[in-house]
Amino acid sequence: MVAGYTWSHALDDVSANWDFGYGSGLPQNAHNPAGEYGNSDFDVRQRFTLSLTYAIPGKKGYAQALEGWELNTIITVQSPQFWGPMDEGTDAAGIGALPVSPPANTPIRWNFFGNPSDFKPSASGIPFFPSNFSQTNPTNNPECNARALALDGGNSAGPATTALNLFGCYAEGNNVMIPPALGQFGNMGRNTFPDLGFKDVDFSVAKNWHFTERLHAQFRAEFFNIFNHPNLANPYGGQNGFGFNDPSVQPFGCACATPDVAAANPVIGSGGSRAVQLGLKLVF
């Protein structure tokens, strides 16, 4: 039996290669690159693993039926990774398009008010409240309207209310995310929101037959994610950028894939649904 526990905190300015093709790795404010310092894409605060191999004591009998059995398991539990909105469509801050082909906006971040841990991704995304095109009632969410009006000092024609009227907002209870006031950057840092974490139990059973001193066979039945526990990647999806973290595109905040698919690596044992694998080998 081997058990492992890791307690860590990873921070950086950008977690992947700088992407000059689409601008996703560039700082939102070129005059303040230090403002990008925050939780890494791969920041996992706590991770516990337990692996066990048990050779069941055997008893001599017909066709070695009561001997040569093994049980194996690997248990993995880890705390959430972090993700954050990167708006590449609205350009509310007014920073313009990059001189690249194809053209793209440097991603900007919105204003968030509330507890980041309560702003959870889901299979349908985070609730969106579109614009009502009314300065006195920009959306159907009173909390969004009140936050924008407060930023404008009570001026219903101010830049925050105007941006809300143009782009709408997202809300989970009293936790709201509204677009930055026109011509300004939002108050959010990089990778603000935690995802749903990761839990996985893999299990296998093996039967060994010994025919001679040098010849034996083994049959294995392996069960990856044996309890079929749903593991959903966060909206960003990791280093490959699965792409549901842009608030200008719906469904924003969607945990729409398992971690292996979101990372373009759909293999068994890396977060997908239950998979069963059978194997027979001859050792000589």
GROMACS .gro file of C-alpha atoms in nm:
model
  284
    1MET     CA    1   0.000   0.000   0.000
    2VAL     CA    2   0.126   0.346  -0.092
    3ALA     CA    3  -0.044   0.669   0.015
    4GLY     CA    4   0.050   1.020  -0.088
    5TYR     CA    5  -0.069   1.368   0.005
    6THR     CA    6   0.038   1.692  -0.157
    7TRP     CA    7  -0.035   2.041  -0.026
    8SER     CA    8   0.065   2.311  -0.272
    9HIS     CA    9  -0.014   2.644  -0.431
   10ALA     CA   10   0.097   2.732  -0.784
   11LEU     CA   11   0.096   3.093  -0.904
   12ASP     CA   12   0.220   3.247  -1.228
   13ASP     CA   13   0.160   3.519  -1.483
   14VAL     CA   14   0.053   3.284  -1.762
   15SER     CA   15   0.030   2.905  -1.749
   16ALA     CA   16   0.062   2.816  -2.118
   17ASN     CA   17   0.280   2.946  -2.399
   18TRP     CA   18   0.215   3.304  -2.500
   19ASP     CA   19  -0.041   3.284  -2.780
   20PHE     CA   20   0.034   3.561  -3.029
   21GLY     CA   21  -0.207   3.408  -3.280
   22TYR     CA   22  -0.520   3.484  -3.078
   23GLY     CA   23  -0.396   3.688  -2.785
   24SER     CA   24  -0.527   3.459  -2.512
   25GLY     CA   25  -0.197   3.459  -2.324
   26LEU     CA   26  -0.143   3.835  -2.333
   27PRO     CA   27  -0.208   4.060  -2.033
   28GLN     CA   28  -0.532   4.254  -2.048
   29ASN     CA   29  -0.343   4.571  -1.954
   30ALA     CA   30  -0.010   4.604  -2.132
   31HIS     CA   31   0.090   4.874  -1.880
   32ASN     CA   32   0.038   4.636  -1.587
   33PRO     CA   33   0.160   4.284  -1.670
   34ALA     CA   34   0.199   4.218  -1.297
   35GLY     CA   35  -0.180   4.227  -1.279
   36GLU     CA   36  -0.181   3.883  -1.441
   37TYR     CA   37  -0.013   3.719  -1.141
   38GLY     CA   38  -0.253   3.471  -0.987
   39ASN     CA   39  -0.355   3.108  -0.955
   40SER     CA   40  -0.207   2.882  -1.222
   41ASP     CA   41  -0.425   2.676  -1.451
   42PHE     CA   42  -0.272   2.371  -1.281
   43ASP     CA   43  -0.304   2.501  -0.924
   44VAL     CA   44  -0.423   2.203  -0.718
   45ARG     CA   45  -0.413   2.292  -0.348
   46GLN     CA   46  -0.463   1.940  -0.210
   47ARG     CA   47  -0.422   1.599  -0.369
   48PHE     CA   48  -0.454   1.257  -0.206
   49THR     CA   49  -0.369   0.925  -0.370
   50LEU     CA   50  -0.391   0.572  -0.235
   51SER     CA   51  -0.279   0.262  -0.421
   52LEU     CA   52  -0.316  -0.093  -0.296
   53THR     CA   53  -0.208  -0.429  -0.429
   54TYR     CA   54  -0.320  -0.736  -0.236
   55ALA     CA   55  -0.226  -1.094  -0.320
   56ILE     CA   56  -0.504  -1.299  -0.163
   57PRO     CA   57  -0.367  -1.599   0.032
   58GLY     CA   58  -0.441  -1.909  -0.174
   59LYS     CA   59  -0.540  -2.266  -0.106
   60LYS     CA   60  -0.442  -2.564  -0.317
   61GLY     CA   61  -0.729  -2.699  -0.517
   62TYR     CA   62  -0.866  -2.804  -0.854
   63ALA     CA   63  -0.721  -2.609  -1.151
   64GLN     CA   64  -0.565  -2.356  -0.907
   65ALA     CA   65  -0.913  -2.206  -0.866
   66LEU     CA   66  -0.851  -2.088  -0.509
   67GLU     CA   67  -0.502  -1.945  -0.557
   68GLY     CA   68  -0.328  -1.677  -0.762
   69TRP     CA   69  -0.587  -1.400  -0.709
   70GLU     CA   70  -0.484  -1.033  -0.680
   71LEU     CA   71  -0.676  -0.711  -0.609
   72ASN     CA   72  -0.550  -0.367  -0.710
   73THR     CA   73  -0.690  -0.020  -0.666
   74ILE     CA   74  -0.590   0.342  -0.715
   75ILE     CA   75  -0.789   0.618  -0.543
   76THR     CA   76  -0.737   0.982  -0.641
   77VAL     CA   77  -0.905   1.280  -0.473
   78GLN     CA   78  -0.801   1.637  -0.542
   79SER     CA   79  -0.929   1.983  -0.462
   80PRO     CA   80  -1.056   2.215  -0.739
   81GLN     CA   81  -0.844   2.374  -1.007
   82PHE     CA   82  -0.907   2.737  -1.091
   83TRP     CA   83  -1.043   2.910  -1.400
   84GLY     CA   84  -1.142   3.260  -1.494
   85PRO     CA   85  -1.339   3.449  -1.758
   86MET     CA   86  -1.151   3.578  -2.061
   87ASP     CA   87  -1.376   3.804  -2.267
   88GLU     CA   88  -1.255   3.814  -2.626
   89GLY     CA   89  -1.576   3.941  -2.783
   90THR     CA   90  -1.726   4.249  -2.620
   91ASP     CA   91  -1.414   4.467  -2.576
   92ALA     CA   92  -1.598   4.671  -2.314
   93ALA     CA   93  -1.266   4.808  -2.189
   94GLY     CA   94  -1.203   4.959  -2.534
   95ILE     CA   95  -0.851   4.822  -2.583
   96GLY     CA   96  -0.913   4.732  -2.950
   97ALA     CA   97  -0.805   4.442  -3.169
   98LEU     CA   98  -0.452   4.311  -3.195
   99PRO     CA   99  -0.263   4.356  -3.524
  100VAL     CA  100  -0.264   3.982  -3.595
  101SER     CA  101  -0.427   3.753  -3.845
  102PRO     CA  102  -0.693   3.655  -3.773
  103PRO     CA  103  -0.770   3.965  -3.562
  104ALA     CA  104  -0.856   3.908  -3.198
  105ASN     CA  105  -0.909   4.109  -2.884
  106THR     CA  106  -0.679   4.075  -2.589
  107PRO     CA  107  -0.896   3.902  -2.328
  108ILE     CA  108  -1.039   4.128  -2.060
  109ARG     CA  109  -1.194   4.040  -1.724
  110TRP     CA  110  -1.523   4.157  -1.580
  111ASN     CA  111  -1.630   4.281  -1.235
  112PHE     CA  112  -1.723   4.018  -0.978
  113PHE     CA  113  -1.904   4.067  -0.649
  114GLY     CA  114  -1.958   3.781  -0.407
  115ASN     CA  115  -1.796   3.453  -0.308
  116PRO     CA  116  -1.599   3.294  -0.596
  117SER     CA  117  -1.660   2.946  -0.451
  118ASP     CA  118  -2.037   2.994  -0.503
  119PHE     CA  119  -1.997   3.072  -0.874
  120LYS     CA  120  -1.987   2.708  -0.980
  121PRO     CA  121  -1.976   2.575  -1.335
  122SER     CA  122  -2.251   2.336  -1.440
  123ALA     CA  123  -2.361   2.130  -1.739
  124SER     CA  124  -2.591   2.415  -1.848
  125GLY     CA  125  -2.358   2.705  -1.768
  126ILE     CA  126  -2.393   2.994  -1.526
  127PRO     CA  127  -2.731   3.176  -1.549
  128PHE     CA  128  -2.718   3.467  -1.794
  129PHE     CA  129  -2.938   3.776  -1.772
  130PRO     CA  130  -2.950   3.956  -2.106
  131SER     CA  131  -2.994   4.326  -2.155
  132ASN     CA  132  -3.335   4.492  -2.136
  133PHE     CA  133  -3.199   4.793  -2.331
  134SER     CA  134  -3.321   5.019  -2.054
  135GLN     CA  135  -3.094   5.246  -1.853
  136THR     CA  136  -3.327   5.233  -1.552
  137ASN     CA  137  -3.362   4.853  -1.559
  138PRO     CA  138  -3.069   4.716  -1.767
  139THR     CA  139  -3.138   4.346  -1.687
  140ASN     CA  140  -3.393   4.131  -1.508
  141ASN     CA  141  -3.149   4.078  -1.222
  142PRO     CA  142  -3.182   4.347  -0.953
  143GLU     CA  143  -2.845   4.263  -0.797
  144CYS     CA  144  -2.664   4.322  -1.129
  145ASN     CA  145  -2.847   4.649  -1.177
  146ALA     CA  146  -2.768   4.766  -0.823
  147ARG     CA  147  -2.397   4.684  -0.857
  148ALA     CA  148  -2.363   4.873  -1.184
  149LEU     CA  149  -2.553   5.173  -1.048
  150ALA     CA  150  -2.331   5.177  -0.738
  151LEU     CA  151  -2.018   5.181  -0.957
  152ASP     CA  152  -2.166   5.479  -1.140
  153GLY     CA  153  -2.236   5.665  -0.818
  154GLY     CA  154  -2.610   5.654  -0.881
  155ASN     CA  155  -2.584   5.782  -1.239
  156SER     CA  156  -2.809   5.556  -1.449
  157ALA     CA  157  -2.633   5.677  -1.764
  158GLY     CA  158  -2.284   5.603  -1.633
  159PRO     CA  159  -2.029   5.374  -1.802
  160ALA     CA  160  -2.097   5.068  -1.581
  161THR     CA  161  -2.474   5.079  -1.632
  162THR     CA  162  -2.425   5.142  -2.003
  163ALA     CA  163  -2.196   4.837  -2.031
  164LEU     CA  164  -2.450   4.626  -1.841
  165ASN     CA  165  -2.718   4.749  -2.079
  166LEU     CA  166  -2.507   4.638  -2.374
  167PHE     CA  167  -2.372   4.302  -2.258
  168GLY     CA  168  -2.593   4.167  -1.977
  169CYS     CA  169  -2.462   3.986  -1.668
  170TYR     CA  170  -2.425   3.650  -1.493
  171ALA     CA  171  -2.559   3.569  -1.147
  172GLU     CA  172  -2.575   3.282  -0.898
  173GLY     CA  173  -2.787   3.397  -0.605
  174ASN     CA  174  -2.630   3.715  -0.468
  175ASN     CA  175  -2.304   3.651  -0.657
  176VAL     CA  176  -2.289   3.855  -0.975
  177MET     CA  177  -2.047   3.917  -1.259
  178ILE     CA  178  -2.106   4.231  -1.464
  179PRO     CA  179  -1.907   4.368  -1.757
  180PRO     CA  180  -1.642   4.630  -1.686
  181ALA     CA  181  -1.749   4.990  -1.718
  182LEU     CA  182  -1.689   5.122  -2.067
  183GLY     CA  183  -1.326   5.223  -2.108
  184GLN     CA  184  -1.217   5.050  -1.786
  185PHE     CA  185  -1.089   4.711  -1.670
  186GLY     CA  186  -1.282   4.490  -1.431
  187ASN     CA  187  -1.183   4.408  -1.073
  188MET     CA  188  -1.122   4.037  -1.133
  189GLY     CA  189  -0.781   3.873  -1.123
  190ARG     CA  190  -0.673   3.567  -1.319
  191ASN     CA  191  -0.828   3.229  -1.242
  192THR     CA  192  -1.069   3.344  -0.974
  193PHE     CA  193  -1.322   3.061  -0.972
  194PRO     CA  194  -1.267   2.705  -0.842
  195ASP     CA  195  -1.407   2.412  -1.037
  196LEU     CA  196  -1.570   2.098  -0.899
  197GLY     CA  197  -1.256   1.903  -0.806
  198PHE     CA  198  -1.164   1.549  -0.908
  199LYS     CA  199  -1.247   1.209  -0.759
  200ASP     CA  200  -1.163   0.877  -0.919
  201VAL     CA  201  -1.142   0.513  -0.810
  202ASP     CA  202  -0.980   0.255  -1.040
  203PHE     CA  203  -0.995  -0.114  -0.954
  204SER     CA  204  -0.872  -0.438  -1.101
  205VAL     CA  205  -0.876  -0.807  -1.022
  206ALA     CA  206  -0.625  -1.055  -1.161
  207LYS     CA  207  -0.603  -1.433  -1.169
  208ASN     CA  208  -0.267  -1.607  -1.216
  209TRP     CA  209  -0.205  -1.964  -1.328
  210HIS     CA  210   0.138  -2.126  -1.296
  211PHE     CA  211   0.189  -2.412  -1.539
  212THR     CA  212   0.564  -2.466  -1.501
  213GLU     CA  213   0.847  -2.283  -1.328
  214ARG     CA  214   0.893  -2.065  -1.636
  215LEU     CA  215   0.544  -2.050  -1.781
  216HIS     CA  216   0.237  -1.884  -1.634
  217ALA     CA  217  -0.069  -1.688  -1.749
  218GLN     CA  218  -0.261  -1.394  -1.606
  219PHE     CA  219  -0.616  -1.276  -1.673
  220ARG     CA  220  -0.704  -0.920  -1.567
  221ALA     CA  221  -1.033  -0.732  -1.540
  222GLU     CA  222  -0.974  -0.359  -1.497
  223PHE     CA  223  -1.239  -0.101  -1.408
  224PHE     CA  224  -1.151   0.266  -1.457
  225ASN     CA  225  -1.377   0.503  -1.261
  226ILE     CA  226  -1.551   0.194  -1.126
  227PHE     CA  227  -1.828   0.394  -0.951
  228ASN     CA  228  -1.888   0.600  -1.267
  229HIS     CA  229  -1.852   0.919  -1.064
  230PRO     CA  230  -1.903   1.223  -1.290
  231ASN     CA  231  -1.590   1.434  -1.323
  232LEU     CA  232  -1.641   1.752  -1.522
  233ALA     CA  233  -1.362   1.980  -1.641
  234ASN     CA  234  -1.390   2.347  -1.566
  235PRO     CA  235  -1.512   2.578  -1.846
  236TYR     CA  236  -1.157   2.661  -1.954
  237GLY     CA  237  -1.062   2.294  -1.969
  238GLY     CA  238  -0.692   2.330  -1.890
  239GLN     CA  239  -0.396   2.398  -2.112
  240ASN     CA  240  -0.581   2.337  -2.438
  241GLY     CA  241  -0.853   2.590  -2.358
  242PHE     CA  242  -1.186   2.410  -2.405
  243GLY     CA  243  -1.345   2.751  -2.450
  244PHE     CA  244  -1.655   2.794  -2.229
  245ASN     CA  245  -1.496   3.070  -2.023
  246ASP     CA  246  -1.572   3.359  -2.259
  247PRO     CA  247  -1.865   3.561  -2.117
  248SER     CA  248  -1.940   3.700  -2.463
  249VAL     CA  249  -2.030   3.348  -2.581
  250GLN     CA  250  -2.301   3.114  -2.451
  251PRO     CA  251  -2.302   2.885  -2.258
  252PHE     CA  252  -2.053   3.063  -2.036
  253GLY     CA  253  -1.941   2.862  -1.734
  254CYS     CA  254  -2.036   2.530  -1.886
  255ALA     CA  255  -1.870   2.218  -1.748
  256CYS     CA  256  -1.943   2.043  -2.075
  257ALA     CA  257  -1.684   1.765  -2.090
  258THR     CA  258  -1.487   1.522  -1.880
  259PRO     CA  259  -1.126   1.627  -1.808
  260ASP     CA  260  -0.976   1.386  -2.059
  261VAL     CA  261  -1.192   1.509  -2.346
  262ALA     CA  262  -1.147   1.875  -2.253
  263ALA     CA  263  -0.770   1.824  -2.261
  264ALA     CA  264  -0.794   1.647  -2.600
  265ASN     CA  265  -0.661   1.329  -2.436
  266PRO     CA  266  -0.956   1.087  -2.414
  267VAL     CA  267  -0.786   0.786  -2.257
  268ILE     CA  268  -0.898   0.553  -1.982
  269GLY     CA  269  -0.815   0.645  -1.625
  270SER     CA  270  -0.804   1.021  -1.676
  271GLY     CA  271  -1.149   1.137  -1.573
  272GLY     CA  272  -1.392   0.985  -1.822
  273SER     CA  273  -1.693   0.767  -1.752
  274ARG     CA  274  -1.654   0.408  -1.639
  275ALA     CA  275  -1.444   0.193  -1.871
  276VAL     CA  276  -1.381  -0.180  -1.845
  277GLN     CA  277  -1.074  -0.345  -1.992
  278LEU     CA  278  -1.005  -0.719  -2.007
  279GLY     CA  279  -0.662  -0.866  -2.068
  280LEU     CA  280  -0.495  -1.206  -2.094
  281LYS     CA  281  -0.118  -1.247  -2.109
  282LEU     CA  282   0.117  -1.541  -2.125
  283VAL     CA  283   0.450  -1.505  -1.943
  284PHE     CA  284   0.738  -1.731  -2.038
   0.00000   0.00000   0.00000
